[in-house]
Amino acid sequence: MINEYADEHKKMRALAGRIYDLDKRVYEEIGSNLGRVFTGDRDRTIDNIIKMFADTKESHILRSDLALISNMARSIRNKKVHKAVMTEYDEIVKTIDKLKLNSDKVEIIDKYIAGLNTLVMKKRFLEGQHLIICISRSYGSGGDDIGFGVSDNLEIDYYDAEIFKTVLKRLEAEKDGLIDASQMKISSASKLAKKNPGLARDEHFSLKEKISKLNRYHGLSIRDAVFFNQSELLCDMARKQDFVVMGRCADVILTNNCIPHISIFITAPLMQRVQRIMELNHVDKKTALRQVREVDRAHASYYKYYTGRRWGQAGNYDLSVNSASYGIKGSVDFILNVLKVNGIEKS
Amino acid sequence: MINEYADEHKKMRALAGRIYDLDKRVYEEIGSNLGRVFTGDRDRTIDNIIKMFADTKESHILRSDLALISNMARSIRNKKVHKAVMTEYDEIVKTIDKLKLNSDKVEIIDKYIAGLNTLVMKKRFLEGQHLIICISRSYGSGGDDIGFGVSDNLEIDYYDAEIFKTVLKRLEAEKDGLIDASQMKISSASKLAKKNPGLARDEHFSLKEKISKLNRYHGLSIRDAVFFNQSELLCDMARKQDFVVMGRCADVILTNNCIPHISIFITAPLMQRVQRIMELNHVDKKTALRQVREVDRAHASYYKYYTGRRWGQAGNYDLSVNSASYGIKGSVDFILNVLKVNGIEKS
């Protein structure tokens, strides 16, 4: 044990020495008396560097020091020296990594969340897993158009509140045996049944059965009942197909049900959104501002009520995109690019 | 003029008819009496669709309707019919695009911001333009480690508050003729001078001159003087080299000075960050929570004071990343991937 510690200490001492010497060499090459990070006595400096190694609190200072040395080293014009010095720098950084000395070894990752994040999942789309993109958006940001554009480009289904409502109305009607084609809109549920021909009948009925289960929500408010129905439908769909879903707290519902997905928040600066709503809804600035605030507030309150989280905080999504930085088509392309470069395709 | 209008109306009528017919065809193929979006009389439905065309307020309903038709069409199993129907659908969507009927024609883009966003700039790195990545981060999110990782991977300089302080101290010392290599840390300013050997002397002096200009800030608070010095130094550096810069309101300063860059906000859920700070600073949960809140509040107040904006709002950055979804190395890779897929390399 003592030997192990001594060995560890020897390694650190050697590493600190290499850092001191690298700094010295860069300084000599640059030939500037302003060039040095560590200017004191070699042994004492090495002691100080070792202290920084030992304390994660200090590690960011060491990192700034290393950054200064490498910023400097990168400016050496003699190619041979430049290469030698940068190689030594890279090796020092690698050794620090190996000794797990730096602060980035104290991880920030939430392994549960990361395990469901399709963008980083190592094994994508196992049996029963599909490409599901959850998009939340602030009002006026163009998020709906961007979500639709993404689904259209990927040729996967698109679901928003409107479509959910239609599907649930259909399911209710089926349950009550009140099916009347001339009165109803298409049911995505019936489409679901058609997707897997072998299971068509079963699925059809399992969805019907779901409705009968709805009775147990009858003690709840309509808002709650709708939310729970939508949640069940969402998880059901997620086991069967790829899709883009707008809002509906879908990200949190899927996380709670261990269903992999990507969550994206789309927003833009307030005044940019107000401008867009003025054009879109043919209203004046004051009215547009009120509408944006009202819709955002309603979103935030819905999200808070069902998830306990603050809506629109970047820490709640895998990725947040400022649509004003890219435009609508630009945002669609940006998201498609992100999927592509992370090797994500339809399941 | 009347003819033009009549012509436009005829086109819309034809398009609405195609939508009605597509819906009908899909419904017939699916053979479900639940299959139809538009179930009324053909002529009357076409009138309604035209009304939706004409009003951007209604266009999102039309989009939901189209999404329902395409969701349904995608589930047709007969390959020949599937292809024919999807081709017709695509052409309808394209025609809507061409007629500029849909809401995504009301843009959200901020042309000024987008024009400086390196991720979407068509002509990147013109004379005097460099790859500049501005990273803001909430405390404990690992943003510093991620920023350092990005700069290390790209082999470009890394600047944080610590390094800025050193550089400015050096410049002050030069101004006062108090240069003493044994007392001072390396000056990135002197490195800057070395980057362009031909201009070395000039640049050296122009930086020195900048310092003499600083006198005009002497009426300001120290905080303001430091801010203005840092801003000048930042813009100066941005005209000469690629780098990653942490915080310092760099995104807003560069925007105000028309200097292209990418702005990224890195954050993670509060409790994840508290956990990390506990490990990093060897403190208990209560202390860590207080530290996180204090540092975030200080950041927010600094940002608000100098930019008038709310810190950490996704609408203020080109891109926001939740480091808990990727981890530190994962976030570095993610950002590098985003740069790569958008064709961004060092200048």
mmCIF file with all atom_site columns, C-alpha atoms in Angstrom, chain A residues 19-198:
data_model
loop_
_atom_site.group_PDB
_atom_site.id
_atom_site.type_symbol
_atom_site.label_atom_id
_atom_site.label_alt_id
_atom_site.label_comp_id
_atom_site.label_asym_id
_atom_site.label_entity_id
_atom_site.label_seq_id
_atom_site.pdbx_PDB_ins_code
_atom_site.Cartn_x
_atom_site.Cartn_y
_atom_site.Cartn_z
_atom_site.occupancy
_atom_site.B_iso_or_equiv
_atom_site.pdbx_formal_charge
_atom_site.auth_seq_id
_atom_site.auth_comp_id
_atom_site.auth_asym_id
_atom_site.auth_atom_id
_atom_site.pdbx_PDB_model_num
ATOM 1   C CA . ILE A 1 19  ? 5.067   20.321  -17.297 1.00 0.00 ? 19  ILE A CA 1
ATOM 2   C CA . TYR A 1 20  ? 7.752   22.580  -15.782 1.00 0.00 ? 20  TYR A CA 1
ATOM 3   C CA . ASP A 1 21  ? 10.257  21.596  -18.461 1.00 0.00 ? 21  ASP A CA 1
ATOM 4   C CA . LEU A 1 22  ? 7.763   22.024  -21.305 1.00 0.00 ? 22  LEU A CA 1
ATOM 5   C CA . ASP A 1 23  ? 6.972   25.522  -20.114 1.00 0.00 ? 23  ASP A CA 1
ATOM 6   C CA . LYS A 1 24  ? 10.675  26.296  -19.890 1.00 0.00 ? 24  LYS A CA 1
ATOM 7   C CA . ARG A 1 25  ? 11.344  24.971  -23.376 1.00 0.00 ? 25  ARG A CA 1
ATOM 8   C CA . VAL A 1 26  ? 8.482   26.918  -24.947 1.00 0.00 ? 26  VAL A CA 1
ATOM 9   C CA . TYR A 1 27  ? 9.715   30.037  -23.206 1.00 0.00 ? 27  TYR A CA 1
ATOM 10  C CA . GLU A 1 28  ? 13.242  29.530  -24.496 1.00 0.00 ? 28  GLU A CA 1
ATOM 11  C CA . GLU A 1 29  ? 12.015  28.969  -28.023 1.00 0.00 ? 29  GLU A CA 1
ATOM 12  C CA . ILE A 1 30  ? 9.778   32.022  -27.971 1.00 0.00 ? 30  ILE A CA 1
ATOM 13  C CA . GLY A 1 31  ? 12.677  33.955  -26.511 1.00 0.00 ? 31  GLY A CA 1
ATOM 14  C CA . SER A 1 32  ? 10.374  36.310  -24.677 1.00 0.00 ? 32  SER A CA 1
ATOM 15  C CA . ASN A 1 33  ? 10.858  37.134  -21.055 1.00 0.00 ? 33  ASN A CA 1
ATOM 16  C CA . LEU A 1 34  ? 7.081   37.210  -20.811 1.00 0.00 ? 34  LEU A CA 1
ATOM 17  C CA . GLY A 1 35  ? 6.804   33.662  -22.002 1.00 0.00 ? 35  GLY A CA 1
ATOM 18  C CA . ARG A 1 36  ? 6.746   31.646  -18.865 1.00 0.00 ? 36  ARG A CA 1
ATOM 19  C CA . VAL A 1 37  ? 3.881   30.255  -16.800 1.00 0.00 ? 37  VAL A CA 1
ATOM 20  C CA . PHE A 1 38  ? 5.982   28.736  -14.022 1.00 0.00 ? 38  PHE A CA 1
ATOM 21  C CA . THR A 1 39  ? 8.834   30.984  -13.182 1.00 0.00 ? 39  THR A CA 1
ATOM 22  C CA . GLY A 1 40  ? 9.973   29.868  -9.774  1.00 0.00 ? 40  GLY A CA 1
ATOM 23  C CA . ASP A 1 41  ? 12.487  27.338  -8.564  1.00 0.00 ? 41  ASP A CA 1
ATOM 24  C CA . ARG A 1 42  ? 12.001  23.927  -10.267 1.00 0.00 ? 42  ARG A CA 1
ATOM 25  C CA . ASP A 1 43  ? 11.540  21.814  -7.152  1.00 0.00 ? 43  ASP A CA 1
ATOM 26  C CA . ARG A 1 44  ? 9.202   24.233  -5.427  1.00 0.00 ? 44  ARG A CA 1
ATOM 27  C CA . THR A 1 45  ? 7.118   24.686  -8.596  1.00 0.00 ? 45  THR A CA 1
ATOM 28  C CA . ILE A 1 46  ? 6.835   20.918  -8.957  1.00 0.00 ? 46  ILE A CA 1
ATOM 29  C CA . ASP A 1 47  ? 5.572   20.738  -5.371  1.00 0.00 ? 47  ASP A CA 1
ATOM 30  C CA . ASN A 1 48  ? 2.913   23.324  -6.238  1.00 0.00 ? 48  ASN A CA 1
ATOM 31  C CA . ILE A 1 49  ? 1.840   21.517  -9.389  1.00 0.00 ? 49  ILE A CA 1
ATOM 32  C CA . ILE A 1 50  ? 1.477   18.294  -7.411  1.00 0.00 ? 50  ILE A CA 1
ATOM 33  C CA . LYS A 1 51  ? -0.755  20.127  -4.958  1.00 0.00 ? 51  LYS A CA 1
ATOM 34  C CA . MET A 1 52  ? -2.942  21.206  -7.866  1.00 0.00 ? 52  MET A CA 1
ATOM 35  C CA . PHE A 1 53  ? -3.036  17.610  -9.111  1.00 0.00 ? 53  PHE A CA 1
ATOM 36  C CA . ALA A 1 54  ? -4.226  16.439  -5.762  1.00 0.00 ? 54  ALA A CA 1
ATOM 37  C CA . ASP A 1 55  ? -7.161  18.796  -5.432  1.00 0.00 ? 55  ASP A CA 1
ATOM 38  C CA . THR A 1 56  ? -10.041 18.804  -7.888  1.00 0.00 ? 56  THR A CA 1
ATOM 39  C CA . LYS A 1 57  ? -10.861 22.311  -6.618  1.00 0.00 ? 57  LYS A CA 1
ATOM 40  C CA . GLU A 1 58  ? -7.531  23.546  -8.017  1.00 0.00 ? 58  GLU A CA 1
ATOM 41  C CA . SER A 1 59  ? -7.605  21.562  -11.214 1.00 0.00 ? 59  SER A CA 1
ATOM 42  C CA . HIS A 1 60  ? -9.201  24.357  -13.231 1.00 0.00 ? 60  HIS A CA 1
ATOM 43  C CA . ILE A 1 61  ? -6.272  26.627  -12.420 1.00 0.00 ? 61  ILE A CA 1
ATOM 44  C CA . LEU A 1 62  ? -3.846  23.985  -13.623 1.00 0.00 ? 62  LEU A CA 1
ATOM 45  C CA . ARG A 1 63  ? -5.944  23.696  -16.761 1.00 0.00 ? 63  ARG A CA 1
ATOM 46  C CA . SER A 1 64  ? -5.729  27.442  -17.398 1.00 0.00 ? 64  SER A CA 1
ATOM 47  C CA . ASP A 1 65  ? -1.952  27.209  -16.903 1.00 0.00 ? 65  ASP A CA 1
ATOM 48  C CA . LEU A 1 66  ? -1.702  24.333  -19.363 1.00 0.00 ? 66  LEU A CA 1
ATOM 49  C CA . ALA A 1 67  ? -3.914  26.242  -21.814 1.00 0.00 ? 67  ALA A CA 1
ATOM 50  C CA . LEU A 1 68  ? -1.517  29.199  -21.586 1.00 0.00 ? 68  LEU A CA 1
ATOM 51  C CA . ILE A 1 69  ? 1.479   26.958  -22.308 1.00 0.00 ? 69  ILE A CA 1
ATOM 52  C CA . SER A 1 70  ? -0.241  25.352  -25.281 1.00 0.00 ? 70  SER A CA 1
ATOM 53  C CA . ASN A 1 71  ? -1.580  28.674  -26.620 1.00 0.00 ? 71  ASN A CA 1
ATOM 54  C CA . MET A 1 72  ? 2.043   29.826  -26.546 1.00 0.00 ? 72  MET A CA 1
ATOM 55  C CA . ALA A 1 73  ? 3.507   26.593  -27.922 1.00 0.00 ? 73  ALA A CA 1
ATOM 56  C CA . ARG A 1 74  ? 1.106   26.691  -30.864 1.00 0.00 ? 74  ARG A CA 1
ATOM 57  C CA . SER A 1 75  ? 2.632   29.982  -31.959 1.00 0.00 ? 75  SER A CA 1
ATOM 58  C CA . ILE A 1 76  ? 6.184   28.599  -32.333 1.00 0.00 ? 76  ILE A CA 1
ATOM 59  C CA . ARG A 1 77  ? 7.205   29.093  -35.937 1.00 0.00 ? 77  ARG A CA 1
ATOM 60  C CA . ASN A 1 78  ? 10.052  26.560  -36.159 1.00 0.00 ? 78  ASN A CA 1
ATOM 61  C CA . LYS A 1 79  ? 8.126   23.528  -37.421 1.00 0.00 ? 79  LYS A CA 1
ATOM 62  C CA . LYS A 1 80  ? 10.384  20.897  -35.899 1.00 0.00 ? 80  LYS A CA 1
ATOM 63  C CA . VAL A 1 81  ? 10.317  22.451  -32.454 1.00 0.00 ? 81  VAL A CA 1
ATOM 64  C CA . HIS A 1 82  ? 6.588   23.158  -32.796 1.00 0.00 ? 82  HIS A CA 1
ATOM 65  C CA . LYS A 1 83  ? 5.916   19.497  -33.472 1.00 0.00 ? 83  LYS A CA 1
ATOM 66  C CA . ALA A 1 84  ? 8.137   18.237  -30.677 1.00 0.00 ? 84  ALA A CA 1
ATOM 67  C CA . VAL A 1 85  ? 6.631   20.625  -28.164 1.00 0.00 ? 85  VAL A CA 1
ATOM 68  C CA . MET A 1 86  ? 3.018   19.896  -29.155 1.00 0.00 ? 86  MET A CA 1
ATOM 69  C CA . THR A 1 87  ? 3.682   16.151  -29.015 1.00 0.00 ? 87  THR A CA 1
ATOM 70  C CA . GLU A 1 88  ? 5.046   16.506  -25.496 1.00 0.00 ? 88  GLU A CA 1
ATOM 71  C CA . TYR A 1 89  ? 2.028   18.665  -24.564 1.00 0.00 ? 89  TYR A CA 1
ATOM 72  C CA . ASP A 1 90  ? -0.422  16.086  -25.949 1.00 0.00 ? 90  ASP A CA 1
ATOM 73  C CA . GLU A 1 91  ? 1.338   13.337  -24.016 1.00 0.00 ? 91  GLU A CA 1
ATOM 74  C CA . ILE A 1 92  ? 1.176   15.330  -20.810 1.00 0.00 ? 92  ILE A CA 1
ATOM 75  C CA . VAL A 1 93  ? -2.572  15.893  -21.294 1.00 0.00 ? 93  VAL A CA 1
ATOM 76  C CA . LYS A 1 94  ? -3.042  12.187  -21.989 1.00 0.00 ? 94  LYS A CA 1
ATOM 77  C CA . THR A 1 95  ? -1.086  11.256  -18.866 1.00 0.00 ? 95  THR A CA 1
ATOM 78  C CA . ILE A 1 96  ? -3.219  13.605  -16.773 1.00 0.00 ? 96  ILE A CA 1
ATOM 79  C CA . ASP A 1 97  ? -6.256  11.882  -18.269 1.00 0.00 ? 97  ASP A CA 1
ATOM 80  C CA . LYS A 1 98  ? -4.828  8.478   -17.417 1.00 0.00 ? 98  LYS A CA 1
ATOM 81  C CA . LEU A 1 99  ? -4.028  9.438   -13.845 1.00 0.00 ? 99  LEU A CA 1
ATOM 82  C CA . LYS A 1 100 ? -7.594  10.793  -13.596 1.00 0.00 ? 100 LYS A CA 1
ATOM 83  C CA . LEU A 1 101 ? -6.268  14.026  -12.164 1.00 0.00 ? 101 LEU A CA 1
ATOM 84  C CA . ASN A 1 102 ? -8.462  16.578  -13.838 1.00 0.00 ? 102 ASN A CA 1
ATOM 85  C CA . SER A 1 103 ? -11.866 17.890  -12.930 1.00 0.00 ? 103 SER A CA 1
ATOM 86  C CA . ASP A 1 104 ? -13.568 16.442  -15.962 1.00 0.00 ? 104 ASP A CA 1
ATOM 87  C CA . LYS A 1 105 ? -13.191 13.089  -14.255 1.00 0.00 ? 105 LYS A CA 1
ATOM 88  C CA . VAL A 1 106 ? -15.915 14.257  -11.898 1.00 0.00 ? 106 VAL A CA 1
ATOM 89  C CA . GLU A 1 107 ? -18.703 13.492  -14.316 1.00 0.00 ? 107 GLU A CA 1
ATOM 90  C CA . ILE A 1 108 ? -21.882 15.458  -14.977 1.00 0.00 ? 108 ILE A CA 1
ATOM 91  C CA . ILE A 1 109 ? -23.600 12.702  -16.916 1.00 0.00 ? 109 ILE A CA 1
ATOM 92  C CA . ASP A 1 110 ? -26.974 11.420  -15.757 1.00 0.00 ? 110 ASP A CA 1
ATOM 93  C CA . LYS A 1 111 ? -26.548 7.805   -16.745 1.00 0.00 ? 111 LYS A CA 1
ATOM 94  C CA . TYR A 1 112 ? -30.277 7.117   -16.795 1.00 0.00 ? 112 TYR A CA 1
ATOM 95  C CA . ILE A 1 113 ? -31.042 10.086  -19.064 1.00 0.00 ? 113 ILE A CA 1
ATOM 96  C CA . ALA A 1 114 ? -28.010 9.414   -21.250 1.00 0.00 ? 114 ALA A CA 1
ATOM 97  C CA . GLY A 1 115 ? -29.045 5.778   -21.550 1.00 0.00 ? 115 GLY A CA 1
ATOM 98  C CA . LEU A 1 116 ? -32.321 6.883   -23.128 1.00 0.00 ? 116 LEU A CA 1
ATOM 99  C CA . ASN A 1 117 ? -30.769 9.599   -25.295 1.00 0.00 ? 117 ASN A CA 1
ATOM 100 C CA . THR A 1 118 ? -30.832 8.241   -28.837 1.00 0.00 ? 118 THR A CA 1
ATOM 101 C CA . LEU A 1 119 ? -28.063 10.658  -29.823 1.00 0.00 ? 119 LEU A CA 1
ATOM 102 C CA . VAL A 1 120 ? -25.546 8.865   -27.621 1.00 0.00 ? 120 VAL A CA 1
ATOM 103 C CA . MET A 1 121 ? -27.000 5.363   -27.254 1.00 0.00 ? 121 MET A CA 1
ATOM 104 C CA . LYS A 1 122 ? -24.462 2.819   -28.337 1.00 0.00 ? 122 LYS A CA 1
ATOM 105 C CA . LYS A 1 123 ? -26.985 0.198   -29.359 1.00 0.00 ? 123 LYS A CA 1
ATOM 106 C CA . ARG A 1 124 ? -29.765 1.993   -31.128 1.00 0.00 ? 124 ARG A CA 1
ATOM 107 C CA . PHE A 1 125 ? -33.172 0.634   -31.893 1.00 0.00 ? 125 PHE A CA 1
ATOM 108 C CA . LEU A 1 126 ? -33.181 -2.732  -30.232 1.00 0.00 ? 126 LEU A CA 1
ATOM 109 C CA . GLU A 1 127 ? -36.288 -4.856  -30.598 1.00 0.00 ? 127 GLU A CA 1
ATOM 110 C CA . GLY A 1 128 ? -39.281 -2.588  -30.066 1.00 0.00 ? 128 GLY A CA 1
ATOM 111 C CA . GLN A 1 129 ? -37.266 0.654   -30.055 1.00 0.00 ? 129 GLN A CA 1
ATOM 112 C CA . HIS A 1 130 ? -37.932 3.393   -32.551 1.00 0.00 ? 130 HIS A CA 1
ATOM 113 C CA . LEU A 1 131 ? -36.718 6.820   -33.546 1.00 0.00 ? 131 LEU A CA 1
ATOM 114 C CA . ILE A 1 132 ? -38.797 9.200   -31.467 1.00 0.00 ? 132 ILE A CA 1
ATOM 115 C CA . ILE A 1 133 ? -38.140 12.921  -31.539 1.00 0.00 ? 133 ILE A CA 1
ATOM 116 C CA . CYS A 1 134 ? -39.857 14.986  -28.848 1.00 0.00 ? 134 CYS A CA 1
ATOM 117 C CA . ILE A 1 135 ? -40.047 18.652  -29.723 1.00 0.00 ? 135 ILE A CA 1
ATOM 118 C CA . SER A 1 136 ? -41.064 21.330  -27.257 1.00 0.00 ? 136 SER A CA 1
ATOM 119 C CA . ARG A 1 137 ? -41.239 24.908  -28.453 1.00 0.00 ? 137 ARG A CA 1
ATOM 120 C CA . SER A 1 138 ? -42.021 28.403  -27.326 1.00 0.00 ? 138 SER A CA 1
ATOM 121 C CA . TYR A 1 139 ? -44.923 30.133  -29.065 1.00 0.00 ? 139 TYR A CA 1
ATOM 122 C CA . GLY A 1 140 ? -43.995 31.888  -32.275 1.00 0.00 ? 140 GLY A CA 1
ATOM 123 C CA . SER A 1 141 ? -40.594 30.191  -32.564 1.00 0.00 ? 141 SER A CA 1
ATOM 124 C CA . GLY A 1 142 ? -41.655 28.261  -35.654 1.00 0.00 ? 142 GLY A CA 1
ATOM 125 C CA . GLY A 1 143 ? -41.204 25.031  -33.694 1.00 0.00 ? 143 GLY A CA 1
ATOM 126 C CA . ASP A 1 144 ? -44.312 23.441  -35.230 1.00 0.00 ? 144 ASP A CA 1
ATOM 127 C CA . ASP A 1 145 ? -43.093 24.134  -38.738 1.00 0.00 ? 145 ASP A CA 1
ATOM 128 C CA . ILE A 1 146 ? -39.637 22.842  -37.861 1.00 0.00 ? 146 ILE A CA 1
ATOM 129 C CA . GLY A 1 147 ? -41.045 19.651  -36.303 1.00 0.00 ? 147 GLY A CA 1
ATOM 130 C CA . PHE A 1 148 ? -43.257 19.078  -39.320 1.00 0.00 ? 148 PHE A CA 1
ATOM 131 C CA . GLY A 1 149 ? -40.301 19.684  -41.628 1.00 0.00 ? 149 GLY A CA 1
ATOM 132 C CA . VAL A 1 150 ? -38.192 17.144  -39.731 1.00 0.00 ? 150 VAL A CA 1
ATOM 133 C CA . SER A 1 151 ? -40.924 14.470  -39.861 1.00 0.00 ? 151 SER A CA 1
ATOM 134 C CA . ASP A 1 152 ? -41.581 15.211  -43.533 1.00 0.00 ? 152 ASP A CA 1
ATOM 135 C CA . ASN A 1 153 ? -37.904 14.880  -44.400 1.00 0.00 ? 153 ASN A CA 1
ATOM 136 C CA . LEU A 1 154 ? -37.487 11.668  -42.446 1.00 0.00 ? 154 LEU A CA 1
ATOM 137 C CA . GLU A 1 155 ? -40.838 10.400  -43.754 1.00 0.00 ? 155 GLU A CA 1
ATOM 138 C CA . ILE A 1 156 ? -42.047 9.492   -40.301 1.00 0.00 ? 156 ILE A CA 1
ATOM 139 C CA . ASP A 1 157 ? -45.335 10.326  -38.596 1.00 0.00 ? 157 ASP A CA 1
ATOM 140 C CA . TYR A 1 158 ? -46.036 13.702  -37.030 1.00 0.00 ? 158 TYR A CA 1
ATOM 141 C CA . TYR A 1 159 ? -48.208 14.127  -33.937 1.00 0.00 ? 159 TYR A CA 1
ATOM 142 C CA . ASP A 1 160 ? -49.391 17.310  -32.342 1.00 0.00 ? 160 ASP A CA 1
ATOM 143 C CA . ALA A 1 161 ? -52.155 18.180  -29.878 1.00 0.00 ? 161 ALA A CA 1
ATOM 144 C CA . GLU A 1 162 ? -54.688 18.445  -32.710 1.00 0.00 ? 162 GLU A CA 1
ATOM 145 C CA . ILE A 1 163 ? -53.919 14.963  -33.997 1.00 0.00 ? 163 ILE A CA 1
ATOM 146 C CA . PHE A 1 164 ? -53.874 13.451  -30.503 1.00 0.00 ? 164 PHE A CA 1
ATOM 147 C CA . LYS A 1 165 ? -57.292 14.932  -29.894 1.00 0.00 ? 165 LYS A CA 1
ATOM 148 C CA . THR A 1 166 ? -58.641 13.396  -33.101 1.00 0.00 ? 166 THR A CA 1
ATOM 149 C CA . VAL A 1 167 ? -57.157 10.005  -32.290 1.00 0.00 ? 167 VAL A CA 1
ATOM 150 C CA . LEU A 1 168 ? -58.548 9.981   -28.761 1.00 0.00 ? 168 LEU A CA 1
ATOM 151 C CA . LYS A 1 169 ? -61.980 11.129  -29.961 1.00 0.00 ? 169 LYS A CA 1
ATOM 152 C CA . ARG A 1 170 ? -61.920 8.234   -32.390 1.00 0.00 ? 170 ARG A CA 1
ATOM 153 C CA . LEU A 1 171 ? -60.977 5.774   -29.656 1.00 0.00 ? 171 LEU A CA 1
ATOM 154 C CA . GLU A 1 172 ? -63.764 7.058   -27.452 1.00 0.00 ? 172 GLU A CA 1
ATOM 155 C CA . ALA A 1 173 ? -66.227 6.704   -30.326 1.00 0.00 ? 173 ALA A CA 1
ATOM 156 C CA . GLU A 1 174 ? -65.062 3.155   -30.997 1.00 0.00 ? 174 GLU A CA 1
ATOM 157 C CA . LYS A 1 175 ? -65.553 2.333   -27.392 1.00 0.00 ? 175 LYS A CA 1
ATOM 158 C CA . ASP A 1 176 ? -69.059 3.650   -27.448 1.00 0.00 ? 176 ASP A CA 1
ATOM 159 C CA . GLY A 1 177 ? -69.767 1.900   -30.746 1.00 0.00 ? 177 GLY A CA 1
ATOM 160 C CA . LEU A 1 178 ? -70.643 5.237   -32.211 1.00 0.00 ? 178 LEU A CA 1
ATOM 161 C CA . ILE A 1 179 ? -68.461 4.926   -35.273 1.00 0.00 ? 179 ILE A CA 1
ATOM 162 C CA . ASP A 1 180 ? -69.750 6.994   -38.106 1.00 0.00 ? 180 ASP A CA 1
ATOM 163 C CA . ALA A 1 181 ? -67.320 7.508   -40.915 1.00 0.00 ? 181 ALA A CA 1
ATOM 164 C CA . SER A 1 182 ? -69.122 10.516  -42.245 1.00 0.00 ? 182 SER A CA 1
ATOM 165 C CA . GLN A 1 183 ? -68.703 12.342  -38.943 1.00 0.00 ? 183 GLN A CA 1
ATOM 166 C CA . MET A 1 184 ? -65.207 11.368  -37.842 1.00 0.00 ? 184 MET A CA 1
ATOM 167 C CA . LYS A 1 185 ? -61.723 12.186  -38.861 1.00 0.00 ? 185 LYS A CA 1
ATOM 168 C CA . ILE A 1 186 ? -59.133 9.522   -39.549 1.00 0.00 ? 186 ILE A CA 1
ATOM 169 C CA . SER A 1 187 ? -57.964 7.508   -36.610 1.00 0.00 ? 187 SER A CA 1
ATOM 170 C CA . SER A 1 188 ? -54.284 6.975   -36.281 1.00 0.00 ? 188 SER A CA 1
ATOM 171 C CA . ALA A 1 189 ? -55.251 4.174   -33.961 1.00 0.00 ? 189 ALA A CA 1
ATOM 172 C CA . SER A 1 190 ? -56.853 2.276   -36.811 1.00 0.00 ? 190 SER A CA 1
ATOM 173 C CA . LYS A 1 191 ? -53.733 2.963   -38.801 1.00 0.00 ? 191 LYS A CA 1
ATOM 174 C CA . LEU A 1 192 ? -51.652 1.515   -35.997 1.00 0.00 ? 192 LEU A CA 1
ATOM 175 C CA . ALA A 1 193 ? -53.737 -1.607  -36.211 1.00 0.00 ? 193 ALA A CA 1
ATOM 176 C CA . LYS A 1 194 ? -53.013 -1.825  -39.898 1.00 0.00 ? 194 LYS A CA 1
ATOM 177 C CA . LYS A 1 195 ? -49.257 -1.477  -39.510 1.00 0.00 ? 195 LYS A CA 1
ATOM 178 C CA . ASN A 1 196 ? -48.751 -4.981  -38.194 1.00 0.00 ? 196 ASN A CA 1
ATOM 179 C CA . PRO A 1 197 ? -51.226 -7.037  -40.192 1.00 0.00 ? 197 PRO A CA 1
ATOM 180 C CA . GLY A 1 198 ? -50.716 -10.168 -38.136 1.00 0.00 ? 198 GLY A CA 1
#
